[in-house]
Coordinates of C-alpha atoms and ligand atoms in Angstrom, one line a residue:
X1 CA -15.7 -9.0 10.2
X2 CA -13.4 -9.6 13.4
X3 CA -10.6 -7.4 14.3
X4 CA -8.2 -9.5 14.8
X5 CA -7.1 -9.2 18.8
X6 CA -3.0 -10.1 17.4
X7 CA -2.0 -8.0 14.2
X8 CA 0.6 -9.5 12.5
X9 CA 3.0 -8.4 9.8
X10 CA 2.4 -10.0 6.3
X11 CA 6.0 -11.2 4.7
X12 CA 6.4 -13.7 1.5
X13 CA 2.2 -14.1 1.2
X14 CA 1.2 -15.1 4.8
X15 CA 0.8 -13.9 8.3
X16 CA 4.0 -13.8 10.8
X17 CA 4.1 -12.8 14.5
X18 CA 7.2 -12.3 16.3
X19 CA 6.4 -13.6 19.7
X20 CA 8.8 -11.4 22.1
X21 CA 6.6 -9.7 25.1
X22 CA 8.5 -6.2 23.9
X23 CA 7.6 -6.7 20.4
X24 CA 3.8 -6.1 21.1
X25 CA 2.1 -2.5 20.7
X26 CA -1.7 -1.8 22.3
X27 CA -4.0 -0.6 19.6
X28 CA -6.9 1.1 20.9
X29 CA -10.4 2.5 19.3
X30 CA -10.4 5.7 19.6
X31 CA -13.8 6.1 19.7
X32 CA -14.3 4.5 23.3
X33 CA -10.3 4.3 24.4
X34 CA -11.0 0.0 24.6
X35 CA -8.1 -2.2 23.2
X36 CA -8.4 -3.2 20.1
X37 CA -5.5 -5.4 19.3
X38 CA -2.0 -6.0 20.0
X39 CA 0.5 -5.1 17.3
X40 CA 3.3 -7.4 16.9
X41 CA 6.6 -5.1 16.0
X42 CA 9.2 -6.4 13.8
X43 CA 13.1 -6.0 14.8
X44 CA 16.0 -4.5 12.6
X45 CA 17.3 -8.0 12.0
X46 CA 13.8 -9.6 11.2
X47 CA 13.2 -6.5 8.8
X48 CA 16.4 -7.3 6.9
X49 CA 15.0 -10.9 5.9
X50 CA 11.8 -9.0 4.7
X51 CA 14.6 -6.8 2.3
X52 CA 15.9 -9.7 1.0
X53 CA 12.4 -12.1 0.2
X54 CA 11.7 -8.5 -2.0
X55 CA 15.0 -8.7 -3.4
X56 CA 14.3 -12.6 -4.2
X57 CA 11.2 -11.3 -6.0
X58 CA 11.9 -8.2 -8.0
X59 CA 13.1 -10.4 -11.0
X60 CA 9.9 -12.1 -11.5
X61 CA 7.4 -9.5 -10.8
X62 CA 9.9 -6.7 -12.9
X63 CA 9.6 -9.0 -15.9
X64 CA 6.1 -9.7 -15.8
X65 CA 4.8 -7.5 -18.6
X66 CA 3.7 -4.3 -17.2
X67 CA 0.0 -4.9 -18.6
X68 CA 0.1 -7.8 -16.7
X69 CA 0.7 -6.1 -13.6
X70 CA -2.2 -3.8 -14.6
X71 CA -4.6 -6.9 -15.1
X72 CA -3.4 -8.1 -11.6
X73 CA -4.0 -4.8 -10.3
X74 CA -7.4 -4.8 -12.1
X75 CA -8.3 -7.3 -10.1
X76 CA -7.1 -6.6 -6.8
X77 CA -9.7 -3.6 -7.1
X78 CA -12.4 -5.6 -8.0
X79 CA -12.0 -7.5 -5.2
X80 CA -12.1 -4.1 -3.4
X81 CA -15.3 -3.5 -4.3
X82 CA -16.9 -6.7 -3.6
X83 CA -15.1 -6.6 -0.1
X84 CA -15.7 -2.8 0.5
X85 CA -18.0 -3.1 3.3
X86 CA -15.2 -5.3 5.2
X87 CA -12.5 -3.0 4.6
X88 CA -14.7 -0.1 5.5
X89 CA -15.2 -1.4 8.8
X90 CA -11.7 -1.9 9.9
X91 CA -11.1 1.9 8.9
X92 CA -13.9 3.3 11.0
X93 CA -12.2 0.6 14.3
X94 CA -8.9 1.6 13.6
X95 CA -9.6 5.5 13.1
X96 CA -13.4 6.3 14.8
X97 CA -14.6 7.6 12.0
X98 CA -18.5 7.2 10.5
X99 CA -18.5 4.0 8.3
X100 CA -20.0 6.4 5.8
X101 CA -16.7 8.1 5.9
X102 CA -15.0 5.1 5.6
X103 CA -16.9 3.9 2.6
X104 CA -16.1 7.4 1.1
X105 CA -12.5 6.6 1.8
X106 CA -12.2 3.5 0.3
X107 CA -14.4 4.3 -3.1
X108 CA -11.4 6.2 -3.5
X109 CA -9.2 3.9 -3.2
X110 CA -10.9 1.4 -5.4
X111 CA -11.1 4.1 -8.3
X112 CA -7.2 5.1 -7.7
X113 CA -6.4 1.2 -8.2
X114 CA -8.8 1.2 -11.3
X115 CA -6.9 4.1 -12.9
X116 CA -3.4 2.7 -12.2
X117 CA -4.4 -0.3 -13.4
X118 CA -5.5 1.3 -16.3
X119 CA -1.9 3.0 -16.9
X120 CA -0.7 -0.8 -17.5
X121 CA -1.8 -0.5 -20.8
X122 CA -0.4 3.2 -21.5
X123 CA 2.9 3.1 -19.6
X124 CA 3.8 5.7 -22.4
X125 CA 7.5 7.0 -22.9
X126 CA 7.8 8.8 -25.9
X127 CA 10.0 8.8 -29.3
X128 CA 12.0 11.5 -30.9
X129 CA 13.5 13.1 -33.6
X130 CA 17.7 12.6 -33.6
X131 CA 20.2 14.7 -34.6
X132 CA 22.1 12.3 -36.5
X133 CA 21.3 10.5 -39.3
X134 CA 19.6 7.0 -39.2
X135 CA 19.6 7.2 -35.3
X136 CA 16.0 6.4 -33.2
X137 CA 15.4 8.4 -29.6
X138 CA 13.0 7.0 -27.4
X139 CA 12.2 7.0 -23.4
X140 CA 10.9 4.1 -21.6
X141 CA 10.0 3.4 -18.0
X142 CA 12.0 0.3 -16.0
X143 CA 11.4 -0.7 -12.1
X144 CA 13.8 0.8 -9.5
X145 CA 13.7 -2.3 -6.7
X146 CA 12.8 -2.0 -3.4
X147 CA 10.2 0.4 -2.4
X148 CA 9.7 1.3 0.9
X149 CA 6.1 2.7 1.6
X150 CA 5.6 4.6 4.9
X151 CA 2.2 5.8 5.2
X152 CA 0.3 7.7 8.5
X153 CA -2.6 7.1 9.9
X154 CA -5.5 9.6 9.1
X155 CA -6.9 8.1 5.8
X156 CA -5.6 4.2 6.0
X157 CA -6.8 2.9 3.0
X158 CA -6.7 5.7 0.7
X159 CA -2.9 6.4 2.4
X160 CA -1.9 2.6 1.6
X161 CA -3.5 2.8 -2.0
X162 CA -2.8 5.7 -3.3
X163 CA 1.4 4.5 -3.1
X164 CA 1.0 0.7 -3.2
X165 CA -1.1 0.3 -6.9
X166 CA 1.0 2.9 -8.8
X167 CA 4.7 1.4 -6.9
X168 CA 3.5 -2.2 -8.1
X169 CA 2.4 -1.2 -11.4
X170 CA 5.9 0.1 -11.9
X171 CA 7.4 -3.7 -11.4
X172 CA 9.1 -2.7 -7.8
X173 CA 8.3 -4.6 -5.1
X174 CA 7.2 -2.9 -1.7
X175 CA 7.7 -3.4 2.5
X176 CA 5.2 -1.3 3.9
X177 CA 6.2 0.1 7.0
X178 CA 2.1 0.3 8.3
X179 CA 1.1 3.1 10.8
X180 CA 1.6 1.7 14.6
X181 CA -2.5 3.6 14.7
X182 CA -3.6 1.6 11.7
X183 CA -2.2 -1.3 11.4
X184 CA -4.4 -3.8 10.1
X185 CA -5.6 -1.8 7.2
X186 CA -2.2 -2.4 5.2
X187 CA -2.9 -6.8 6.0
X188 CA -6.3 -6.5 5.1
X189 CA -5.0 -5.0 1.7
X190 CA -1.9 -7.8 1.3
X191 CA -4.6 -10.6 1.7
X192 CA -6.8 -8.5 -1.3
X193 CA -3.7 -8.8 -3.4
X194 CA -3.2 -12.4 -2.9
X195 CA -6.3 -13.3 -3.4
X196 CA -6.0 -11.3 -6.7
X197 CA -3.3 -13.4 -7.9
X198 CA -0.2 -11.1 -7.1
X199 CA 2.9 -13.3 -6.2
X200 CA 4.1 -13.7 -2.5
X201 CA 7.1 -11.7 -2.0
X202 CA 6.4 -8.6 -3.7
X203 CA 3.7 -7.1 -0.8
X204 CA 5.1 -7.2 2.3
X205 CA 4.0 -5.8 5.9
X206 CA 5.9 -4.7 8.7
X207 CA 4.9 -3.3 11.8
X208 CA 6.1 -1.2 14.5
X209 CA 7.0 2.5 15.9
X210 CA 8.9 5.0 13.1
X211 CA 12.1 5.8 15.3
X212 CA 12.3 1.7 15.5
X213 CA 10.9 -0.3 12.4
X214 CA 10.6 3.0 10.2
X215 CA 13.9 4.0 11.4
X216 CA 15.6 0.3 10.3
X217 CA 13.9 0.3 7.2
X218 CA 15.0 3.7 5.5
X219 CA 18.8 3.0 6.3
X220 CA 18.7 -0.7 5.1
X221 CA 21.1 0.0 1.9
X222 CA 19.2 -2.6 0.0
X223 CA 16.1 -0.3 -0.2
X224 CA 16.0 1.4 -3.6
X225 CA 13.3 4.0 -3.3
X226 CA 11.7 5.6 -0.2
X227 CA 8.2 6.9 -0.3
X228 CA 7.1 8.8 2.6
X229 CA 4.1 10.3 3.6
X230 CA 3.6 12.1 7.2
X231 CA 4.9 14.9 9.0
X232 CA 7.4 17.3 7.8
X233 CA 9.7 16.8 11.2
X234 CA 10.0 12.9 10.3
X235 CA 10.3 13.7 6.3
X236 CA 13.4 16.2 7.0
X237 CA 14.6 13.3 9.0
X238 CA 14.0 10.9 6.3
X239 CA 15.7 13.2 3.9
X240 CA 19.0 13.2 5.8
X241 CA 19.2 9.7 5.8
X242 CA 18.4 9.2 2.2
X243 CA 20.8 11.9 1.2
X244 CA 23.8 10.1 2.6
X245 CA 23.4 7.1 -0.2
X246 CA 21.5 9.5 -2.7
X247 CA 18.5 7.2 -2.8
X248 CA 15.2 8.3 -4.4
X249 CA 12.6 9.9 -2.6
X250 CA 9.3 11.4 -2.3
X251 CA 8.2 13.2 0.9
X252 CA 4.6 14.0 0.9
X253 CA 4.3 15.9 4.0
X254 CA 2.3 18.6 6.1
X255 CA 0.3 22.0 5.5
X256 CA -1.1 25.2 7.2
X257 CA -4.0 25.5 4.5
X258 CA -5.3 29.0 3.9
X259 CA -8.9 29.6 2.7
X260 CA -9.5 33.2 1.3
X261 CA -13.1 34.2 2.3
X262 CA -13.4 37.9 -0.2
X263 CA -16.1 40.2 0.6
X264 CA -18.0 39.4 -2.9
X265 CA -18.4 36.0 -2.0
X266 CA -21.7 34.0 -1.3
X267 CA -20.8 34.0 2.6
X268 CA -23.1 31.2 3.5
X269 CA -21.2 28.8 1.0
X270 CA -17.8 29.8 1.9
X271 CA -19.0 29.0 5.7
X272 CA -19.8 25.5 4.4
X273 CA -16.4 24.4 3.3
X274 CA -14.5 26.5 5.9
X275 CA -16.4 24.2 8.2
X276 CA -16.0 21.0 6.1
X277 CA -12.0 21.8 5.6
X278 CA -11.3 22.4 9.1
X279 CA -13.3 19.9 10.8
X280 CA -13.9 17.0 8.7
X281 CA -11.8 13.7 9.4
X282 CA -11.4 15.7 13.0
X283 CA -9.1 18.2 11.0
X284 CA -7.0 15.1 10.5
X285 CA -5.9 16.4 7.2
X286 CA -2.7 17.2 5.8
X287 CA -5.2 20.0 3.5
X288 CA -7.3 21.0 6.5
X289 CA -8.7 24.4 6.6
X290 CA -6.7 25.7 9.5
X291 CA -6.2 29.3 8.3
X292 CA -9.3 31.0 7.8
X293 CA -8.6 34.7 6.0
X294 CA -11.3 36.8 5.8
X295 CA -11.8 40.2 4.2
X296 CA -12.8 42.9 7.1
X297 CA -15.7 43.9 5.6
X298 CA -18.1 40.7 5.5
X299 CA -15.6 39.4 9.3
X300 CA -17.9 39.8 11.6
X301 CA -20.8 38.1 9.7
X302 CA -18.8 35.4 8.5
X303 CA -17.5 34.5 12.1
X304 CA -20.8 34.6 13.6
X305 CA -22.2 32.1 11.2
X306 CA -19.3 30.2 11.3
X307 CA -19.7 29.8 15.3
X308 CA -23.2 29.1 15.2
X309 CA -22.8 26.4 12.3
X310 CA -19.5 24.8 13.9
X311 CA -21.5 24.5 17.5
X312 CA -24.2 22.5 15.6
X313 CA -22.0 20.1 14.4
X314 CA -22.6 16.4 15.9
X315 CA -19.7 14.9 17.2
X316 CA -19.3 10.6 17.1
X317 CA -19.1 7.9 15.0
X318 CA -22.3 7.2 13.5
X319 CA -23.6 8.1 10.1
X320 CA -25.8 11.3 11.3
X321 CA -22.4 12.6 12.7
X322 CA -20.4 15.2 11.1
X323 CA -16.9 14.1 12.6
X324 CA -15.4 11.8 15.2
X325 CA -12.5 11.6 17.0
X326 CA -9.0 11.8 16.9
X327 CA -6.3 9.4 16.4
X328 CA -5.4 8.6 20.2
X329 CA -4.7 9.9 23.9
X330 CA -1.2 11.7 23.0
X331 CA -2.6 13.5 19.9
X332 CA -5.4 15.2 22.2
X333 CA -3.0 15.3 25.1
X334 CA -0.4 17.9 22.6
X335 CA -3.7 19.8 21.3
X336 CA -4.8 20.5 24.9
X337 CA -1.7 21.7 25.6
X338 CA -1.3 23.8 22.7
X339 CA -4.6 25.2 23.2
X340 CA -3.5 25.6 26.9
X341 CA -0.4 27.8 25.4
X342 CA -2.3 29.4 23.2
X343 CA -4.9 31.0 25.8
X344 CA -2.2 32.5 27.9
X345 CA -0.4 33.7 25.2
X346 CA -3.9 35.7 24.7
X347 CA -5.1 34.3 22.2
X348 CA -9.0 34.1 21.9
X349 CA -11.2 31.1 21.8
X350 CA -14.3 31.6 20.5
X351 CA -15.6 27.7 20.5
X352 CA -14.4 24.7 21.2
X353 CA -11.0 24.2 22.8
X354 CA -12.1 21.4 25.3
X355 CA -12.2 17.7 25.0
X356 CA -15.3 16.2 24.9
X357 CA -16.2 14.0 28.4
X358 CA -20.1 14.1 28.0
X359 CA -20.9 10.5 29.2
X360 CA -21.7 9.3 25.7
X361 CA -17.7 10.0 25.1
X362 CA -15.8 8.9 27.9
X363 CA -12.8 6.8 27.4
X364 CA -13.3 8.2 23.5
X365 CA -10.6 10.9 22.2
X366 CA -12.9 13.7 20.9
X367 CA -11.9 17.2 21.1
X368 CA -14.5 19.9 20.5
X369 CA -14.2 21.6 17.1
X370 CA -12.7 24.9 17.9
X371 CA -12.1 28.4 16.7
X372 CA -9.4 30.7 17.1
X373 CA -9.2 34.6 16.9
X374 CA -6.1 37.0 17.6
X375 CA -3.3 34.7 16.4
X376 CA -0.2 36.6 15.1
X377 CA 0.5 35.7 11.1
X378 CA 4.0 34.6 12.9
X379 CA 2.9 32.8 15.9
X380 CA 3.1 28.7 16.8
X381 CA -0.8 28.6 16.1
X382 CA -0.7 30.4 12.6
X383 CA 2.9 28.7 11.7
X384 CA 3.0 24.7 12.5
X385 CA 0.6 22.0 11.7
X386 CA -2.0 20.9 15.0
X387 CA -3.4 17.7 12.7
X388 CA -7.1 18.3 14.6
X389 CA -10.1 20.5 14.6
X390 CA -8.9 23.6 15.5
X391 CA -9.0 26.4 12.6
X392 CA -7.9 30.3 13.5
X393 CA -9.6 33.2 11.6
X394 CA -7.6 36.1 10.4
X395 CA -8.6 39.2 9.6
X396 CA -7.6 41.4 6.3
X397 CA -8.4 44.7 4.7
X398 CA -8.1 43.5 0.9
X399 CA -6.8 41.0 -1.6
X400 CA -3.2 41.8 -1.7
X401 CA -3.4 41.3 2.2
X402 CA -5.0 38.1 2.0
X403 CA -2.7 36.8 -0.9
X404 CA 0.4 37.7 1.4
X405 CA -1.0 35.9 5.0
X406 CA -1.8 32.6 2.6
X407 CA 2.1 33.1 1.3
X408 CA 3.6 34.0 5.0
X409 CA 3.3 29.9 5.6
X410 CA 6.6 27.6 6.0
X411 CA 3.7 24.9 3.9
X412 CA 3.0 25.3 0.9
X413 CA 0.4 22.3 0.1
X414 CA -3.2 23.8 -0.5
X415 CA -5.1 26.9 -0.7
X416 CA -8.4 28.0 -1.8
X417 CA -10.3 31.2 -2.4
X418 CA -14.4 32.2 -2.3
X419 CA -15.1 35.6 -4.7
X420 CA -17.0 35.7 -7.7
X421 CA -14.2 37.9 -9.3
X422 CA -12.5 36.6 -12.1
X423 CA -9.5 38.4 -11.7
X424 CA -9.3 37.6 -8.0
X425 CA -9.8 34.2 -9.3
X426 CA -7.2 34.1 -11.9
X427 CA -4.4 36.5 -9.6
X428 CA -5.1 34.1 -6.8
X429 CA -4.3 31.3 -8.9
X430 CA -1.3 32.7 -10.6
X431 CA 0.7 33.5 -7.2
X432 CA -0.6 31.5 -4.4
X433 CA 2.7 29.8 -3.5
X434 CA 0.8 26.0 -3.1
X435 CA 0.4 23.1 -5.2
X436 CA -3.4 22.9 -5.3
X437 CA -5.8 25.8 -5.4
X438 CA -9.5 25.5 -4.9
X439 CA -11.2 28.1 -6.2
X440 CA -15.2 28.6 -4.3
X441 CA -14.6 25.1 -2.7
X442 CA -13.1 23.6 0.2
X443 CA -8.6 23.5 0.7
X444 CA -8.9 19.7 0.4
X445 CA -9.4 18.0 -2.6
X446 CA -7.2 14.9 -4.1
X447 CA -8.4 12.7 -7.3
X448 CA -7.4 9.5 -8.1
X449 CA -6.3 10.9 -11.6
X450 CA -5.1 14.2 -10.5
X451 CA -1.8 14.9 -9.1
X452 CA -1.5 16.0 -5.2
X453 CA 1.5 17.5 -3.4
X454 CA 2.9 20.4 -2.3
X455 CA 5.8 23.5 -2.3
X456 CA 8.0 24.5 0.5
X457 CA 8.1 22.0 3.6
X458 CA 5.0 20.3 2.3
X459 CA 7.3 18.2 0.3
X460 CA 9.9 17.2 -2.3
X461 CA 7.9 18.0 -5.4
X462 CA 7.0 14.9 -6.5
X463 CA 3.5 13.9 -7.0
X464 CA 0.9 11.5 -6.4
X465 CA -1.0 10.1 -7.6
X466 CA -2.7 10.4 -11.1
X467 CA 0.1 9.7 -13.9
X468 CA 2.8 11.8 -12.6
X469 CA 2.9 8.8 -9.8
X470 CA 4.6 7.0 -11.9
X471 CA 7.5 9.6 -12.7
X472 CA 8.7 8.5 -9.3
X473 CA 7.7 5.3 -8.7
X474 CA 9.7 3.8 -12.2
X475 CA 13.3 5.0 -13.7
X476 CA 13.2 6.6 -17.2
X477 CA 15.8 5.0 -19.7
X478 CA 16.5 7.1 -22.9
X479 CA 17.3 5.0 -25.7
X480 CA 19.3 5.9 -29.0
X481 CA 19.0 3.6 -32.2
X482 CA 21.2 3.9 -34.7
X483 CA 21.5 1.4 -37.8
X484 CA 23.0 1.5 -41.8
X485 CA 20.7 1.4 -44.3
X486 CA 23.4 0.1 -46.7
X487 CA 23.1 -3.1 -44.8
X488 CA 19.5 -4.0 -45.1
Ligands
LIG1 P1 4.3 10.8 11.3 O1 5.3 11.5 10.6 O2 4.3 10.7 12.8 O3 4.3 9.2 10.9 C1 4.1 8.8 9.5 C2 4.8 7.4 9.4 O4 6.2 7.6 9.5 C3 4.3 6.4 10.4 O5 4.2 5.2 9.8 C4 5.5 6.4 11.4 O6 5.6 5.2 12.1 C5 6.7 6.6 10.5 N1 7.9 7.2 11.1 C6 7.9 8.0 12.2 N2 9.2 8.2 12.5 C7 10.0 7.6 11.6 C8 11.4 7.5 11.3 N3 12.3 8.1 12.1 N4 11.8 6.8 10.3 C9 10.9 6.2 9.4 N5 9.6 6.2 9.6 C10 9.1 6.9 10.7 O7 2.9 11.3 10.8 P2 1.4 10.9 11.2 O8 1.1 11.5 12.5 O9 1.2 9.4 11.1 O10 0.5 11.5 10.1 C11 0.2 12.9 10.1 C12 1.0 13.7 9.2 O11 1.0 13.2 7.8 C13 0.6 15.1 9.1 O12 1.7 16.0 9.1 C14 0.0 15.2 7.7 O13 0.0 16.5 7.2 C15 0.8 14.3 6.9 N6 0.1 13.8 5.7 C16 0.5 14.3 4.5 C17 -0.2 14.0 3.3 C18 0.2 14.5 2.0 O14 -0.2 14.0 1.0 N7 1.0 15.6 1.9 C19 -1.3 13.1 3.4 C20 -1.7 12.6 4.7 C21 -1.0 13.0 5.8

């Protein structure tokens, strides 16, 4: 498979590329910094006409029967899985990482379009008893329009999917607004569907930069429903705009993931996924690892095993590699600087902290995996998403101390604790102010079946995916009955 060296948007079933010199955005691999492609960006007029072909098309695909959508759906993930080799490769170009990764990523995806397609033939409301006589309650769910998808960058496929299958099983149809850093993974997908038998006009494509294209597309009054997932600075943003024509909307957005290392644990385990949630994907993550807590008592073996283990890691893109690089030149650039900051603000480094120039990595973006020590609870580091592999350690003197530092966090997305206490277990679960706790595994964890998403600024409380998905992605309608029996 060839990446394409012009990326084009994907509106009413085919290809289009706006052919204006300003309209075109360098994509580059990160692995090696070489140009990919060329991004051609949509304008605010051109996204308009893409608002009204989804229009045109709601009233077909809304009443096609939601189990057909389901079959169609069925079949777009089949095709998936015959094709998952192609689609794994354009994830590993776009992002650097391993193509085992990539394939990891996108068996995901395939099983998150399986379930939803499943759900076509549940879809369940529910009936109830009435107060008044000869009177039938029931709920059922109906499409809400437009949907407008904005997904970033880190897990392209999976990102794309896991809104996409459950937003068209609902009936809406969708304009994607892709990521300007993966922007070929959303066509790839389009082309799937079609191929699959979904209609033109109800996938649609468009590309460009958030403050332009995104920007356009979440104040075009036409859209009905605005799924977002990114960073909580563009999701407050998002919010503000939506509030002013109370449209509905889900903001899936950051985290500052604690991971609770107690002194009863099995340390060598709780090194494992400390180093697999802070490092894998390059930390790119919204559930990375990047607060590690541990109890005083086992610190100082912990954090020497956790060194030695995270200075073995092999850094690349190949298959023996344990993680890659990230995104692109102005991510690294702000991490350097922050790690820049952070040093003379005394904070300790104890690896890492230095991108990677080694011959085999030039032109590449990789930034050493890196540990922090010394970080105030309150400081930037400890307090605001970095989105790479940098993790800071924290030291505690028990479990009401380690309970508090995970709560002191403006996120609230995941958190996860290593003990072989029950009552840790079950205390850590009852007040950890998140939306997902691990318990002796890594922060990160999100099945297709299970519902993801977080508290505080890690979003608006909606989830995705598993069923609750498709609490926001369709409109409940509640439904009285009454009729006369003396008329029968
Ligand atoms: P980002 O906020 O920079 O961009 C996300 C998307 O929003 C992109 O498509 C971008 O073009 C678009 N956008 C930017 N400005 C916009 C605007 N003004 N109006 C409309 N759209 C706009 O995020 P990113 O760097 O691509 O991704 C990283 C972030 O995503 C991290 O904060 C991470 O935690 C978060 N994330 C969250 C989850 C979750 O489920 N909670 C999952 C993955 C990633």
């Amino acid at each position: 498979m060839i990446y394409p060296k012009k990326i084009p948007n994907w509106i009413d079933g085919r290809e289009v590329f706006f052919k204006r010199k300003s309209s075109q955005i360098l994509k580059k691999n990160p692995t090696d910094g070489t140009e990919l492609g060329y991004i051609s960006s949509i304008n605010k007029e051109e996204i308009d006409s893409v608002i009204t072909v989804a229009l045109k098309k709601f009233k077909i695909w809304s009443n096609t029967s939601v189990v057909s959508r389901g079959e169609l759906l069925k079949k777009t993930a089949m095709q998936m899985l015959l094709k998952k080799n192609e689609i794994a490769h354009i994830v590993r170009l776009e992002t650097g990482k391993s193509m085992h990764d990539a394939l990891l990523e996108v068996d995901g995806a395939i099983e998150l379009g399986f379930f939803i397609a499943g759900e076509g033939r549940r879809f369940y409301g529910k009936t109830a008893p009435s107060a008044m006589p000869n009177r039938f309650a029931m709920t059922l769910r109906q499409p809400a329009g437009v949907a407008a998808l904005i997904v970033p960058f880190n897990t392209p496929i999976a990102n794309v999917a896991w809104k996409s299958f459950p937003a068209l099983l609902c009936g809406n149809t969708v304009v994607l607004k892709a990521s300007k850093d993966t922007p070929y993974t959303p066509i790839w997908f389009a082309k799937i569907l079609k191929e699959a038998g979904v209609p033109s006009g109800i996938f649609n494509v468009i590309q460009g930069l958030g403050e332009e294209v995104g920007e356009a597309l979440i104040h075009n009054r036409r859209v009905d429903l605005i799924s977002f997932t990114g960073s909580t600075e563009t999701g407050k943003h998002i919010q503000k705009v939506a509030a002013d024509r109370l449209v509905k909307i889900s903001l899936e957005l950051g985290g500052k993931n604690a991971l609770v290392v107690c002194d009863d644990c099995d340390i060598n385990a709780a090194v494992e996924w400390s180093i697999l949630s802070a490092f894998s994907n390059a930390g790119q993550r919204c559930a990375a690892g990047s607060r590690i807590i541990v109890f005083e008592k086992v610190y100082e073996v912990f954090k020497k095993i956790f060194i030695k283990k995270t200075e073995e890691l092999k850094i690349g893109s190949s298959d023996t590699d344990d993680l890659g690089p990230v995104i692109n030149g102005n991510q690294l650039s702000k991490m350097i600087n922050i790690l820049t900051k952070a040093k003379n603000d005394g904070i300790s480094v104890l690896t890492g902290g230095f991108r990677i120039q080694d011959k085999k990595y030039r032109g590449g973006f990789f930034l050493a995996p890196t540990i922090l020590e010394n970080a105030l609870p309150d400081s930037e580091i400890s307090t605001c998403e970095l989105f790479g592999p940098i993790t800071s350690l924290y030291k505690v003197k028990n479990f009401n101390q380690a309970l508090d530092m995970t709560n002191n966090s403006p996120f609230g997305l995941t958190a996860a604790i290593h003990t072989k206490n029950i009552n840790r277990v079950q205390e850590f679960i009852n007040h950890a102010e998140v939306g997902v706790v691990s318990v002796n595994g890594p922060t990160y964890g999100s099945e297709p079946h299970m519902p993801f998403g977080g508290l505080k600024q890690s979003g608006t409380g909606w989830r995705e995916p598993g069923v609750e998905a498709l609490n926001f992605y369709s409109q409940w309608k509640t439904i009285y009955v009454k009729h006369n029996p003396k008329e029968v």
